[in-house]
C-alpha atoms as a PDB file:
ATOM      1  CA  MET A   1     126.215 121.264  83.777  1.00  0.00           C
ATOM      2  CA  LEU A   2     123.891 119.076  85.880  1.00  0.00           C
ATOM      3  CA  LYS A   3     125.035 120.818  89.068  1.00  0.00           C
ATOM      4  CA  PHE A   4     124.197 124.167  87.457  1.00  0.00           C
ATOM      5  CA  PHE A   5     120.610 123.084  86.730  1.00  0.00           C
ATOM      6  CA  ILE A   6     120.130 121.353  90.111  1.00  0.00           C
ATOM      7  CA  ASN A   7     120.746 124.695  91.798  1.00  0.00           C
ATOM      8  CA  LYS A   8     117.873 126.257  89.841  1.00  0.00           C
ATOM      9  CA  SER A   9     114.535 126.098  91.667  1.00  0.00           C
ATOM     10  CA  TRP A  10     112.526 125.755  88.434  1.00  0.00           C
ATOM     11  CA  PHE A  11     114.591 122.709  87.434  1.00  0.00           C
ATOM     12  CA  ARG A  12     114.158 121.101  90.864  1.00  0.00           C
ATOM     13  CA  ASN A  13     110.413 121.717  90.645  1.00  0.00           C
ATOM     14  CA  ILE A  14     110.247 119.891  87.310  1.00  0.00           C
ATOM     15  CA  ILE A  15     112.274 116.942  88.631  1.00  0.00           C
ATOM     16  CA  CYS A  16     110.106 116.683  91.758  1.00  0.00           C
ATOM     17  CA  TRP A  17     106.935 116.812  89.642  1.00  0.00           C
ATOM     18  CA  LEU A  18     108.282 113.991  87.484  1.00  0.00           C
ATOM     19  CA  ILE A  19     109.197 111.940  90.568  1.00  0.00           C
ATOM     20  CA  ALA A  20     105.659 112.352  91.920  1.00  0.00           C
ATOM     21  CA  LYS A  21     104.131 111.288  88.593  1.00  0.00           C
ATOM     22  CA  TYR A  22     106.431 108.281  88.483  1.00  0.00           C
ATOM     23  CA  LEU A  23     105.485 107.199  92.030  1.00  0.00           C
ATOM     24  CA  TYR A  24     101.812 107.504  91.096  1.00  0.00           C
ATOM     25  CA  LEU A  25     102.483 105.344  88.021  1.00  0.00           C
ATOM     26  CA  VAL A  26     104.074 102.710  90.245  1.00  0.00           C
ATOM     27  CA  TYR A  27     101.081 102.823  92.565  1.00  0.00           C
ATOM     28  CA  ILE A  28      98.380 102.454  89.908  1.00  0.00           C
ATOM     29  CA  THR A  29     100.197  99.726  87.960  1.00  0.00           C
ATOM     30  CA  SER A  30     100.910  97.567  91.014  1.00  0.00           C
ATOM     31  CA  ARG A  31      98.751  95.369  93.261  1.00  0.00           C
ATOM     32  CA  TRP A  32      98.736  96.647  96.835  1.00  0.00           C
ATOM     33  CA  ASP A  33      97.927  95.039 100.160  1.00  0.00           C
ATOM     34  CA  ILE A  34      97.318  97.697 102.838  1.00  0.00           C
ATOM     35  CA  LYS A  35      97.784  96.012 106.203  1.00  0.00           C
ATOM     36  CA  ASN A  36      96.149  97.314 109.402  1.00  0.00           C
ATOM     37  CA  LEU A  37      94.660 100.382 107.686  1.00  0.00           C
ATOM     38  CA  GLU A  38      92.113 100.563 110.506  1.00  0.00           C
ATOM     39  CA  LEU A  39      94.941 101.596 112.854  1.00  0.00           C
ATOM     40  CA  LEU A  40      95.706 104.595 110.652  1.00  0.00           C
ATOM     41  CA  CYS A  41      92.024 105.547 110.524  1.00  0.00           C
ATOM     42  CA  GLU A  42      91.770 105.223 114.314  1.00  0.00           C
ATOM     43  CA  MET A  43      94.791 107.451 114.821  1.00  0.00           C
ATOM     44  CA  GLN A  44      93.538 110.049 112.356  1.00  0.00           C
ATOM     45  CA  ALA A  45      90.228 110.205 114.226  1.00  0.00           C
ATOM     46  CA  ASN A  46      91.907 110.738 117.601  1.00  0.00           C
ATOM     47  CA  GLY A  47      94.241 113.649 116.804  1.00  0.00           C
ATOM     48  CA  ALA A  48      98.001 113.993 116.515  1.00  0.00           C
ATOM     49  CA  PHE A  49     100.264 110.967 116.296  1.00  0.00           C
ATOM     50  CA  ILE A  50     103.760 110.133 115.042  1.00  0.00           C
ATOM     51  CA  PRO A  51     104.173 107.564 112.257  1.00  0.00           C
ATOM     52  CA  ILE A  52     107.810 106.475 112.045  1.00  0.00           C
ATOM     53  CA  MET A  53     109.451 104.679 109.125  1.00  0.00           C
ATOM     54  CA  TRP A  54     112.995 104.141 107.964  1.00  0.00           C
ATOM     55  CA  HIS A  55     114.348 106.756 105.566  1.00  0.00           C
ATOM     56  CA  ASN A  56     114.576 104.311 102.660  1.00  0.00           C
ATOM     57  CA  ARG A  57     110.842 103.512 102.882  1.00  0.00           C
ATOM     58  CA  ILE A  58     109.427 107.017 102.516  1.00  0.00           C
ATOM     59  CA  ALA A  59     108.378 106.834  98.849  1.00  0.00           C
ATOM     60  CA  MET A  60     105.060 104.940  98.828  1.00  0.00           C
ATOM     61  CA  PRO A  61     103.181 104.978 102.196  1.00  0.00           C
ATOM     62  CA  ILE A  62     101.535 108.322 101.306  1.00  0.00           C
ATOM     63  CA  PHE A  63      99.162 106.430  99.017  1.00  0.00           C
ATOM     64  CA  ALA A  64      97.588 104.693 102.031  1.00  0.00           C
ATOM     65  CA  TRP A  65      96.422 108.014 103.481  1.00  0.00           C
ATOM     66  CA  GLY A  66      93.548 108.222 100.964  1.00  0.00           C
ATOM     67  CA  ASN A  67      91.349 111.278 101.446  1.00  0.00           C
ATOM     68  CA  GLU A  68      93.257 112.214 104.581  1.00  0.00           C
ATOM     69  CA  LYS A  69      96.464 113.161 102.737  1.00  0.00           C
ATOM     70  CA  ALA A  70      96.013 116.811 103.715  1.00  0.00           C
ATOM     71  CA  LEU A  71      96.613 115.724 107.316  1.00  0.00           C
ATOM     72  CA  LEU A  72      99.947 114.130 106.436  1.00  0.00           C
ATOM     73  CA  THR A  73     102.975 116.202 107.425  1.00  0.00           C
ATOM     74  CA  ILE A  74     106.485 114.885 106.844  1.00  0.00           C
ATOM     75  CA  LEU A  75     109.526 116.068 108.767  1.00  0.00           C
ATOM     76  CA  VAL A  76     112.420 116.714 106.364  1.00  0.00           C
ATOM     77  CA  SER A  77     115.855 118.241 106.635  1.00  0.00           C
ATOM     78  CA  GLY A  78     116.793 121.546 105.076  1.00  0.00           C
ATOM     79  CA  HIS A  79     119.448 119.825 102.980  1.00  0.00           C
ATOM     80  CA  LYS A  80     118.993 119.298  99.229  1.00  0.00           C
ATOM     81  CA  ASP A  81     117.839 115.697  99.626  1.00  0.00           C
ATOM     82  CA  GLY A  82     115.199 116.844 102.118  1.00  0.00           C
ATOM     83  CA  ILE A  83     113.997 119.505  99.699  1.00  0.00           C
ATOM     84  CA  PHE A  84     113.590 116.902  96.950  1.00  0.00           C
ATOM     85  CA  VAL A  85     111.590 114.652  99.303  1.00  0.00           C
ATOM     86  CA  SER A  86     109.308 117.456 100.472  1.00  0.00           C
ATOM     87  CA  LYS A  87     108.639 118.813  96.979  1.00  0.00           C
ATOM     88  CA  SER A  88     108.112 115.373  95.428  1.00  0.00           C
ATOM     89  CA  LEU A  89     105.684 114.170  98.099  1.00  0.00           C
ATOM     90  CA  GLY A  90     104.136 117.641  98.183  1.00  0.00           C
ATOM     91  CA  ASN A  91     103.009 117.032  94.611  1.00  0.00           C
ATOM     92  CA  LEU A  92     101.136 114.002  95.961  1.00  0.00           C
ATOM     93  CA  GLY A  93      99.331 115.983  98.648  1.00  0.00           C
ATOM     94  CA  ALA A  94     101.673 115.798 101.630  1.00  0.00           C
ATOM     95  CA  ASN A  95     102.650 118.769 103.752  1.00  0.00           C
ATOM     96  CA  SER A  96     106.173 119.053 105.101  1.00  0.00           C
ATOM     97  CA  ILE A  97     108.088 120.897 107.768  1.00  0.00           C
ATOM     98  CA  SER A  98     111.716 121.624 107.063  1.00  0.00           C
ATOM     99  CA  ILE A  99     114.319 121.762 109.801  1.00  0.00           C
ATOM    100  CA  PRO A 100     117.140 124.134 108.765  1.00  0.00           C
ATOM    101  CA  PRO A 101     120.581 122.424 108.782  1.00  0.00           C
ATOM    102  CA  LYS A 102     121.926 124.564 111.642  1.00  0.00           C
ATOM    103  CA  THR A 103     118.904 124.065 113.905  1.00  0.00           C
ATOM    104  CA  SER A 104     119.762 122.438 117.239  1.00  0.00           C
ATOM    105  CA  ALA A 105     118.135 119.169 118.262  1.00  0.00           C
ATOM    106  CA  ALA A 106     116.249 121.009 121.023  1.00  0.00           C
ATOM    107  CA  GLY A 107     114.985 123.590 118.534  1.00  0.00           C
ATOM    108  CA  ALA A 108     113.786 120.903 116.111  1.00  0.00           C
ATOM    109  CA  ILE A 109     111.960 119.007 118.871  1.00  0.00           C
ATOM    110  CA  LYS A 110     110.360 122.215 120.134  1.00  0.00           C
ATOM    111  CA  ARG A 111     108.968 122.890 116.671  1.00  0.00           C
ATOM    112  CA  MET A 112     107.656 119.326 116.342  1.00  0.00           C
ATOM    113  CA  VAL A 113     105.973 119.415 119.735  1.00  0.00           C
ATOM    114  CA  LYS A 114     104.233 122.681 118.876  1.00  0.00           C
ATOM    115  CA  LEU A 115     102.776 121.170 115.701  1.00  0.00           C
ATOM    116  CA  LEU A 116     101.768 117.944 117.439  1.00  0.00           C
ATOM    117  CA  LYS A 117      99.985 119.818 120.220  1.00  0.00           C
ATOM    118  CA  SER A 118      98.016 121.708 117.560  1.00  0.00           C
ATOM    119  CA  GLY A 119      96.705 118.359 116.287  1.00  0.00           C
ATOM    120  CA  ASN A 120      99.022 117.722 113.315  1.00  0.00           C
ATOM    121  CA  PRO A 121     100.412 114.196 112.879  1.00  0.00           C
ATOM    122  CA  ILE A 122     104.068 114.227 111.807  1.00  0.00           C
ATOM    123  CA  VAL A 123     105.860 111.479 109.885  1.00  0.00           C
ATOM    124  CA  ILE A 124     109.436 111.045 111.109  1.00  0.00           C
ATOM    125  CA  THR A 125     112.272 108.963 109.657  1.00  0.00           C
ATOM    126  CA  PRO A 126     114.273 108.257 112.828  1.00  0.00           C
ATOM    127  CA  ASP A 127     117.491 107.329 111.007  1.00  0.00           C
ATOM    128  CA  GLY A 128     117.399 110.471 108.842  1.00  0.00           C
ATOM    129  CA  PRO A 129     118.497 112.748 107.457  1.00  0.00           C
ATOM    130  CA  ARG A 130     121.936 111.179 106.965  1.00  0.00           C
ATOM    131  CA  GLY A 131     122.065 107.964 108.929  1.00  0.00           C
ATOM    132  CA  PRO A 132     123.405 105.622 110.011  1.00  0.00           C
ATOM    133  CA  ARG A 133     120.854 103.335 108.348  1.00  0.00           C
ATOM    134  CA  PHE A 134     118.342 101.725 110.721  1.00  0.00           C
ATOM    135  CA  ILE A 135     119.937 103.358 113.767  1.00  0.00           C
ATOM    136  CA  MET A 136     117.211 105.191 115.625  1.00  0.00           C
ATOM    137  CA  LYS A 137     117.696 108.703 116.933  1.00  0.00           C
ATOM    138  CA  ASN A 138     115.567 109.766 119.894  1.00  0.00           C
ATOM    139  CA  GLY A 139     113.860 112.851 118.397  1.00  0.00           C
ATOM    140  CA  ALA A 140     110.543 111.102 117.720  1.00  0.00           C
ATOM    141  CA  ILE A 141     110.558 109.605 121.224  1.00  0.00           C
ATOM    142  CA  ILE A 142     111.196 112.931 122.954  1.00  0.00           C
ATOM    143  CA  ALA A 143     108.560 114.653 120.800  1.00  0.00           C
ATOM    144  CA  SER A 144     106.074 111.898 121.673  1.00  0.00           C
ATOM    145  CA  LYS A 145     106.802 112.201 125.399  1.00  0.00           C
ATOM    146  CA  LEU A 146     106.431 115.991 125.462  1.00  0.00           C
ATOM    147  CA  SER A 147     103.345 116.147 123.237  1.00  0.00           C
ATOM    148  CA  LYS A 148     101.685 112.899 124.436  1.00  0.00           C
ATOM    149  CA  ALA A 149     101.227 111.952 120.760  1.00  0.00           C
ATOM    150  CA  PRO A 150     101.443 108.151 120.283  1.00  0.00           C
ATOM    151  CA  ILE A 151     103.943 106.534 117.918  1.00  0.00           C
ATOM    152  CA  ILE A 152     102.981 103.966 115.271  1.00  0.00           C
ATOM    153  CA  LEU A 153     105.192 101.960 112.926  1.00  0.00           C
ATOM    154  CA  VAL A 154     104.918 102.302 109.151  1.00  0.00           C
ATOM    155  CA  THR A 155     106.705 100.530 106.341  1.00  0.00           C
ATOM    156  CA  TYR A 156     106.304  99.376 102.793  1.00  0.00           C
ATOM    157  CA  SER A 157     107.897  96.906 100.436  1.00  0.00           C
ATOM    158  CA  ILE A 158     107.525  96.100  96.762  1.00  0.00           C
ATOM    159  CA  SER A 159     108.420  93.001  94.769  1.00  0.00           C
ATOM    160  CA  ARG A 160     110.139  94.912  91.949  1.00  0.00           C
ATOM    161  CA  ARG A 161     112.647  97.435  93.206  1.00  0.00           C
ATOM    162  CA  LYS A 162     115.994  99.075  92.595  1.00  0.00           C
ATOM    163  CA  ILE A 163     118.106  99.573  95.692  1.00  0.00           C
ATOM    164  CA  ILE A 164     120.008 102.833  95.346  1.00  0.00           C
ATOM    165  CA  ASN A 165     123.629 102.878  96.500  1.00  0.00           C
ATOM    166  CA  SER A 166     123.043 105.596  99.094  1.00  0.00           C
ATOM    167  CA  TRP A 167     123.639 105.631 102.850  1.00  0.00           C
ATOM    168  CA  ASP A 168     120.060 104.448 103.461  1.00  0.00           C
ATOM    169  CA  LYS A 169     119.932 101.943 100.556  1.00  0.00           C
ATOM    170  CA  PHE A 170     116.898 103.814  99.281  1.00  0.00           C
ATOM    171  CA  ILE A 171     114.261 101.606  97.655  1.00  0.00           C
ATOM    172  CA  GLY A 172     113.374 102.789  94.172  1.00  0.00           C
ATOM    173  CA  PRO A 173     110.015 101.116  93.440  1.00  0.00           C
ATOM    174  CA  LEU A 174     109.382  99.738  89.951  1.00  0.00           C
ATOM    175  CA  PRO A 175     105.988  99.497  88.161  1.00  0.00           C
ATOM    176  CA  PHE A 176     103.882  96.372  87.604  1.00  0.00           C
ATOM    177  CA  ALA A 177     104.737  94.840  90.941  1.00  0.00           C
ATOM    178  CA  LYS A 178     103.126  93.555  94.123  1.00  0.00           C
ATOM    179  CA  GLY A 179     103.408  95.878  97.084  1.00  0.00           C
ATOM    180  CA  ILE A 180     102.598  96.043 100.769  1.00  0.00           C
ATOM    181  CA  ILE A 181     102.024  99.149 102.884  1.00  0.00           C
ATOM    182  CA  ALA A 182     101.704  98.277 106.561  1.00  0.00           C
ATOM    183  CA  PHE A 183     100.960  99.932 109.886  1.00  0.00           C
ATOM    184  CA  SER A 184     101.539  98.552 113.368  1.00  0.00           C
ATOM    185  CA  LYS A 185     100.960  99.515 116.973  1.00  0.00           C
ATOM    186  CA  VAL A 186     103.905  99.673 119.306  1.00  0.00           C
ATOM    187  CA  GLN A 187     104.350  99.875 123.066  1.00  0.00           C
ATOM    188  CA  GLN A 188     104.260 103.515 124.160  1.00  0.00           C
ATOM    189  CA  LEU A 189     106.749 105.234 126.428  1.00  0.00           C
ATOM    190  CA  PRO A 190     105.405 105.961 129.924  1.00  0.00           C
ATOM    191  CA  ILE A 191     104.771 109.679 130.459  1.00  0.00           C
ATOM    192  CA  LYS A 192     107.013 109.787 133.532  1.00  0.00           C
ATOM    193  CA  ALA A 193     109.894 107.887 131.891  1.00  0.00           C
ATOM    194  CA  ASP A 194     113.379 108.971 132.963  1.00  0.00           C
ATOM    195  CA  ALA A 195     116.517 109.172 130.800  1.00  0.00           C
ATOM    196  CA  LYS A 196     117.333 105.482 131.327  1.00  0.00           C
ATOM    197  CA  ALA A 197     113.812 104.424 130.321  1.00  0.00           C
ATOM    198  CA  ILE A 198     113.999 106.617 127.203  1.00  0.00           C
ATOM    199  CA  THR A 199     117.261 104.966 126.156  1.00  0.00           C
ATOM    200  CA  GLU A 200     115.823 101.484 126.718  1.00  0.00           C
ATOM    201  CA  TYR A 201     112.709 102.419 124.769  1.00  0.00           C
ATOM    202  CA  GLN A 202     114.848 103.751 121.915  1.00  0.00           C
ATOM    203  CA  VAL A 203     116.572 100.356 121.644  1.00  0.00           C
ATOM    204  CA  LEU A 204     113.212  98.557 121.773  1.00  0.00           C
ATOM    205  CA  LEU A 205     111.636 100.794 119.139  1.00  0.00           C
ATOM    206  CA  GLU A 206     114.611 100.397 116.799  1.00  0.00           C
ATOM    207  CA  LYS A 207     114.380  96.619 117.068  1.00  0.00           C
ATOM    208  CA  GLU A 208     110.601  96.650 116.531  1.00  0.00           C
ATOM    209  CA  LEU A 209     110.825  98.802 113.399  1.00  0.00           C
ATOM    210  CA  VAL A 210     113.644  96.694 111.937  1.00  0.00           C
ATOM    211  CA  ASN A 211     111.743  93.452 112.570  1.00  0.00           C
ATOM    212  CA  PHE A 212     108.485  94.893 111.232  1.00  0.00           C
ATOM    213  CA  THR A 213     110.171  96.098 108.035  1.00  0.00           C
ATOM    214  CA  ASN A 214     112.060  92.828 107.548  1.00  0.00           C
ATOM    215  CA  LYS A 215     108.845  90.841 107.963  1.00  0.00           C
ATOM    216  CA  ILE A 216     107.127  92.782 105.169  1.00  0.00           C
ATOM    217  CA  ASP A 217     110.139  92.236 102.872  1.00  0.00           C
ATOM    218  CA  GLN A 218     110.066  88.518 103.611  1.00  0.00           C
ATOM    219  CA  GLU A 219     106.343  88.306 102.823  1.00  0.00           C
ATOM    220  CA  LEU A 220     107.255  89.332  99.281  1.00  0.00           C
ATOM    221  CA  GLY A 221     110.145  86.868  99.117  1.00  0.00           C
ATOM    222  CA  LEU A 222     112.786  89.601  99.419  1.00  0.00           C
ATOM    223  CA  LEU A 223     115.985  89.584 101.434  1.00  0.00           C
ATOM    224  CA  PRO A 224     115.891  92.218 104.194  1.00  0.00           C
ATOM    225  CA  ILE A 225     118.274  95.141 103.895  1.00  0.00           C
ATOM    226  CA  ALA A 226     120.930  95.066 106.602  1.00  0.00           C
ATOM    227  CA  ALA A 227     121.560  97.888 109.049  1.00  0.00           C
ATOM    228  CA  ALA A 228     124.637 100.033 108.500  1.00  0.00           C
ATOM    229  CA  SER A 229     127.883  98.144 109.093  1.00  0.00           C
ATOM    230  CA  MET A 230     130.653  99.346 111.400  1.00  0.00           C
ATOM    231  CA  ALA A 231     132.572 100.574 108.343  1.00  0.00           C
ATOM    232  CA  GLU A 232     129.554 102.537 107.106  1.00  0.00           C
ATOM    233  CA  ASN A 233     129.037 104.026 110.564  1.00  0.00           C
ATOM    234  CA  ALA A 234     132.682 105.113 110.646  1.00  0.00           C
ATOM    235  CA  LYS A 235     132.378 106.823 107.239  1.00  0.00           C
ATOM    236  CA  ILE A 236     129.258 108.678 108.374  1.00  0.00           C
ATOM    237  CA  LYS A 237     131.016 109.871 111.535  1.00  0.00           C
ATOM    238  CA  ILE A 238     133.996 111.092 109.515  1.00  0.00           C
ATOM    239  CA  LYS A 239     131.697 113.004 107.151  1.00  0.00           C
ATOM    240  CA  LYS A 240     129.889 114.610 110.104  1.00  0.00           C
ATOM    241  CA  ILE A 241     133.180 115.690 111.645  1.00  0.00           C
ATOM    242  CA  ALA A 242     134.312 117.113 108.289  1.00  0.00           C
ATOM    243  CA  ARG A 243     131.056 119.084 107.899  1.00  0.00           C
ATOM    244  CA  ARG A 244     131.404 120.548 111.396  1.00  0.00           C
ATOM    245  CA  ALA A 245     135.016 121.502 110.747  1.00  0.00           C
ATOM    246  CA  ALA A 246     134.012 123.238 107.516  1.00  0.00           C
ATOM    247  CA  LYS A 247     131.451 125.470 109.275  1.00  0.00           C
END
């Protein structure tokens, strides 16, 4: 019965509206510390940029955008989970661009670069849409290199939370808590970087985002969430192979 309703657009719209209202409730009932907000304001004043955050941290940072929410565009997949993210955050003022499931990596990057060159910042979750958790893909890096749009790190944490048993260990924020939304600069990739430099930068950026996110968790007295284990990585690979075989 639930599957029947989930496939109905009107039902999904209601659920996404409720999710947005719930996230707003969490925001207004909690005490928030917005760290390095001046970096966000500086980036917004200078044109396109690429905020990156882990997939499990996508719920609350939108509230730090203030009156600039109309400039916030989130990259989501064309899968059902991506649709729920885009519609839910869309109810809070965010735009989204959806990458159809069968789009090639080159096609997705081409679309991102076009938007970035037109002045639109794009939020990217570099371990999305299906993991492995905290393992960075290079799409944001390639898009940054081709568009010359700088990358910044974004994360959030909250003292009261429910960790969902999903591939990304999604953080379900709870009301009446203490929260942190944080932004950070990061070393940028040289424009003339070769393939080896891109790979090295990918490793560096992954480490920086993990450490940055863990630090914010620890400030609230929380244990950091671990990256995907070898067993989890193997399961994800098997699922990917199965999906390709089914096409």
